[in-house]
Coordinates of C-alpha atoms and ligand atoms in Angstrom, one line a residue:
L1 CA 0.0 0.0 0.0
I2 CA 2.8 2.4 0.8
D3 CA 4.2 2.1 -2.6
L4 CA 0.8 2.7 -4.2
Q5 CA 0.3 5.8 -2.0
N6 CA 3.7 7.2 -3.1
R7 CA 3.0 6.4 -6.7
Y8 CA -0.4 8.1 -6.6
I9 CA 1.0 11.2 -4.9
E10 CA 3.9 11.4 -7.4
L11 CA 1.5 11.0 -10.3
L12 CA -0.8 13.6 -8.9
K13 CA 2.2 16.0 -8.5
L14 CA 3.5 15.5 -12.1
S15 CA 0.0 16.1 -13.5
L16 CA -0.5 19.3 -11.4
L17 CA 2.9 20.6 -12.5
D18 CA 2.1 19.7 -16.2
A19 CA 5.3 17.7 -16.2
I20 CA 3.8 14.4 -17.1
Y21 CA 4.6 14.3 -20.8
D22 CA 7.6 16.7 -20.6
P23 CA 9.8 17.4 -17.6
N24 CA 9.9 21.0 -18.5
R25 CA 6.4 22.3 -18.4
D26 CA 5.1 24.8 -20.9
D27 CA 5.7 28.1 -19.4
R28 CA 5.1 31.5 -21.1
L29 CA 7.6 34.3 -20.6
T30 CA 6.1 37.7 -19.9
P31 CA 8.1 40.9 -19.3
D32 CA 8.3 40.2 -15.6
R33 CA 7.8 36.5 -15.0
L34 CA 7.0 33.1 -16.2
W35 CA 3.4 32.0 -16.2
P36 CA 2.4 28.4 -16.7
R37 CA 0.3 28.0 -19.7
R38 CA -1.5 24.9 -18.7
A39 CA -0.4 23.7 -15.3
H40 CA -2.9 23.9 -12.5
T41 CA -0.3 25.4 -10.2
M42 CA 2.4 28.0 -10.3
L43 CA 4.5 26.1 -7.8
N44 CA 7.6 24.4 -9.0
R45 CA 8.7 20.9 -8.0
E46 CA 10.6 22.1 -4.9
R47 CA 7.6 23.8 -3.5
M48 CA 5.3 20.9 -4.2
D49 CA 7.8 18.6 -2.5
N50 CA 7.8 20.9 0.5
L51 CA 4.0 20.9 0.7
Q52 CA 3.9 17.1 0.6
M53 CA 6.5 16.9 3.4
C54 CA 4.6 19.4 5.6
V55 CA 1.2 17.6 5.0
E56 CA 2.7 14.2 5.5
T57 CA 4.6 15.2 8.7
A58 CA 1.5 16.7 10.2
L59 CA -0.4 13.4 9.4
M60 CA 2.4 11.2 10.8
D61 CA 2.8 13.2 13.9
N62 CA -1.0 13.5 14.5
I63 CA -0.9 17.4 14.5
P64 CA -4.5 18.3 14.8
G65 CA -6.3 20.6 12.3
D66 CA -7.3 21.4 8.8
L67 CA -5.2 22.5 5.8
I68 CA -5.6 25.9 4.1
E69 CA -4.0 27.8 1.2
T70 CA -4.7 31.6 1.0
G71 CA -4.3 32.5 -2.7
V72 CA -5.0 29.5 -4.9
W73 CA -5.0 30.7 -8.5
R74 CA -6.1 27.6 -10.5
G75 CA -6.2 25.5 -7.4
G76 CA -3.2 23.2 -7.9
A77 CA -1.7 23.3 -4.5
T78 CA -5.1 22.8 -2.7
I79 CA -5.9 19.9 -5.1
F80 CA -2.6 18.4 -4.0
M81 CA -3.5 18.8 -0.3
R82 CA -6.9 17.0 -0.9
G83 CA -5.1 14.3 -2.9
I84 CA -2.6 13.6 -0.1
L85 CA -5.3 13.4 2.5
K86 CA -7.1 10.9 0.1
A87 CA -3.9 8.8 -0.2
Y88 CA -3.8 8.4 3.5
A89 CA -7.5 7.8 3.8
D90 CA -7.8 10.8 6.2
D91 CA -11.5 11.7 6.4
S92 CA -11.3 14.0 9.4
R93 CA -9.5 17.1 7.9
R94 CA -10.8 19.7 5.6
V95 CA -9.0 21.6 2.9
W96 CA -9.9 25.3 2.9
V97 CA -9.5 27.1 -0.5
A98 CA -9.3 30.9 0.1
D99 CA -9.3 33.3 -2.8
S100 CA -11.2 36.3 -4.2
F101 CA -11.5 34.2 -7.5
C102 CA -11.0 37.5 -9.2
G103 CA -7.4 38.4 -8.7
L104 CA -5.6 40.7 -6.1
P105 CA -7.0 43.8 -4.5
P106 CA -5.5 47.2 -5.5
P107 CA -3.0 48.4 -2.9
D108 CA -4.4 50.1 0.3
E109 CA -1.4 52.4 0.6
N110 CA -2.6 54.1 3.8
A111 CA -3.2 50.9 5.8
F112 CA -0.3 49.0 4.2
P113 CA 2.5 51.4 3.0
A114 CA 4.6 48.3 2.0
D115 CA 2.2 47.7 -0.9
K116 CA 2.6 51.2 -2.4
G117 CA 2.9 50.8 -6.1
D118 CA 1.9 47.2 -6.2
R119 CA 0.4 46.2 -9.6
H120 CA -0.6 42.7 -9.2
Y121 CA -4.2 43.6 -9.3
E122 CA -3.9 44.6 -12.9
R123 CA -2.8 41.1 -13.9
S124 CA -5.7 39.4 -15.6
E125 CA -3.7 36.1 -15.5
L126 CA -4.2 36.0 -11.8
A127 CA -8.0 36.1 -11.9
V128 CA -9.4 32.5 -11.9
T129 CA -13.1 32.1 -11.2
L130 CA -14.5 29.8 -8.5
D131 CA -16.2 27.6 -11.2
E132 CA -12.8 27.1 -13.0
V133 CA -11.2 26.0 -9.7
K134 CA -14.0 23.6 -8.8
A135 CA -13.8 22.2 -12.4
N136 CA -10.1 21.7 -11.8
F137 CA -10.8 19.7 -8.5
A138 CA -13.3 17.7 -10.4
K139 CA -10.8 16.8 -13.1
Y140 CA -8.8 14.9 -10.4
N141 CA -12.1 13.5 -8.9
L142 CA -11.2 15.4 -5.7
L143 CA -14.2 17.7 -5.4
D144 CA -16.0 16.6 -2.3
E145 CA -17.4 17.9 1.0
A146 CA -13.9 18.0 2.5
V147 CA -13.1 20.9 0.3
V148 CA -14.5 24.2 1.5
F149 CA -14.2 27.3 -0.6
L150 CA -13.8 30.7 1.0
E151 CA -14.7 33.2 -1.7
G152 CA -13.8 37.0 -1.1
W153 CA -11.1 39.3 0.1
F154 CA -9.0 37.8 2.9
R155 CA -9.9 40.7 5.1
D156 CA -13.5 39.7 4.9
T157 CA -13.3 35.9 4.8
L158 CA -10.3 34.9 6.9
P159 CA -11.5 36.5 10.3
K160 CA -14.8 34.5 9.9
C161 CA -13.4 31.1 8.8
A162 CA -15.2 28.4 10.7
A163 CA -12.2 26.1 11.1
E164 CA -11.1 25.7 14.7
R165 CA -7.5 24.5 14.2
F166 CA -5.0 24.1 11.4
A167 CA -2.1 21.8 10.8
V168 CA -0.8 23.5 7.7
L169 CA -1.1 27.1 6.5
R170 CA 0.1 27.8 3.0
L171 CA 0.2 31.5 2.2
D172 CA 0.5 32.6 -1.4
G173 CA -1.1 36.0 -1.7
D174 CA 1.8 37.9 -3.0
M175 CA 1.3 41.3 -1.1
Y176 CA 2.0 42.6 2.3
E177 CA -1.7 43.0 3.0
S178 CA -2.6 39.4 1.8
T179 CA 0.3 37.9 3.9
I180 CA -0.3 39.8 7.1
E181 CA -4.1 39.3 7.1
A182 CA -3.6 35.6 6.7
L183 CA -1.0 35.4 9.5
E184 CA -3.2 37.5 11.9
S185 CA -6.4 35.5 11.3
L186 CA -4.9 32.0 11.0
Y187 CA -1.7 31.8 12.9
P188 CA -3.6 31.8 16.3
K189 CA -5.4 28.6 15.2
L190 CA -2.3 26.8 14.1
S191 CA -1.6 23.8 16.3
P192 CA 1.8 23.4 17.9
G193 CA 3.9 21.3 15.5
G194 CA 2.0 22.7 12.6
F195 CA 3.5 24.4 9.5
V196 CA 3.5 27.9 8.0
I197 CA 4.6 28.0 4.3
I198 CA 5.3 31.3 2.7
D199 CA 5.5 31.1 -1.1
D200 CA 6.6 34.7 -1.9
Y201 CA 9.2 35.5 0.7
G202 CA 12.0 35.9 -1.7
A203 CA 10.0 37.1 -4.7
V204 CA 7.9 39.9 -3.2
E205 CA 9.4 42.5 -0.8
G206 CA 6.0 43.2 0.8
C207 CA 5.5 39.7 1.6
R208 CA 8.9 39.4 3.3
R209 CA 8.1 42.6 5.4
A210 CA 4.8 41.2 6.5
V211 CA 6.4 38.0 7.7
C212 CA 9.2 39.8 9.4
D213 CA 6.8 42.2 11.1
F214 CA 4.5 39.4 12.2
R215 CA 7.3 37.2 13.6
L216 CA 8.8 40.2 15.5
A217 CA 5.5 41.3 16.9
H218 CA 4.7 37.8 18.2
A219 CA 8.3 36.9 19.2
I220 CA 8.4 33.9 16.9
E221 CA 11.8 32.4 17.0
Q222 CA 11.5 29.1 15.2
P223 CA 13.9 29.3 12.2
L224 CA 12.6 30.2 8.8
I225 CA 13.8 27.5 6.5
D226 CA 14.5 27.8 2.8
I227 CA 12.5 25.8 0.3
D228 CA 13.9 27.3 -2.9
W229 CA 14.8 30.8 -4.1
T230 CA 11.6 32.3 -2.9
G231 CA 9.7 29.9 -0.5
K232 CA 10.3 29.6 3.2
Y233 CA 8.6 27.7 6.0
W234 CA 8.7 27.3 9.7
R235 CA 7.3 24.9 12.2
R236 CA 5.4 26.1 15.1
G237 CA 6.9 25.1 18.4
Ligands
LIG1 C1 0.3 33.6 -7.0 S1 -1.4 33.2 -7.0 C2 -1.5 31.7 -6.1 C3 -0.9 30.5 -6.8 C4 -1.3 29.2 -6.2 N1 -1.1 28.9 -4.9 C5 -0.9 28.0 -7.2 O1 -0.9 26.8 -6.6 O2 -0.6 28.2 -8.4 C6 -2.1 34.4 -5.9 C7 -3.6 34.3 -5.6 O3 -3.9 35.0 -4.5 C8 -5.1 35.7 -4.6 N2 -5.2 36.8 -3.6 C9 -4.2 37.6 -3.3 N3 -4.5 38.5 -2.4 C10 -5.8 38.2 -2.0 C11 -6.7 38.8 -1.1 N4 -6.3 39.8 -0.3 N5 -7.9 38.4 -1.0 C12 -8.3 37.3 -1.8 N6 -7.5 36.7 -2.8 C13 -6.2 37.2 -2.9 C14 -5.2 36.0 -6.1 O4 -6.6 36.0 -6.5 C15 -4.5 34.8 -6.7 O5 -5.4 33.7 -7.1

């Protein structure tokens, strides 16, 4: 069974990365970055491996709580979370899928000066509708009652999220505002031994500042560990 579980998870990962037919997925180069043309996630192999390690460790160590990603785009990382739970026949945890499903908010420069000049909200590539994300879950036969969609701006949805505890928080909202709002609403619910994954730490200055401000304000001393050139994570003590 262990071999089958590993094979399923690996196959799911390759499919989500669009690396199943060609190890180099089909990315499109725009003036400022690469966008996957077809892949259901923007994550690379290293960040998918890290997500798998965090979820599997939480399961093996019986860390209580649900899984969430804030900022899901086409849904790939959350589809992966649901698939890993399925592989281990875990019926007790939910996967929370939080997004506006219409892209990023314009920067609120008064409340969050670090976001001044941020132009992510202009990128139509970042707006993926709720129906499209649900359809992507369905393609993998992973759309079920364990998947809960939180549609709206994080500032409105995350403080009201009905989950009591989390084992894994995956933050991928690109901006200072999106990162700090997720940390403030969700970190108090993270179980000891749970994981916080920050996708944009190296890529977006605002995200990095939000993480530093939050860790300083809450005297968090667990080390920030590198995933790749941008991703970092830490494990709550
Ligand atoms: C980089 S993409 C996420 C990539 C995704 N994790 C993946 O697996 O490919 C960023 C997403 O965050 C969402 N987002 C960013 N800030 C948000 C906010 N404040 N409220 C709601 N959604 C937000 C955007 O709509 C977008 O889908």
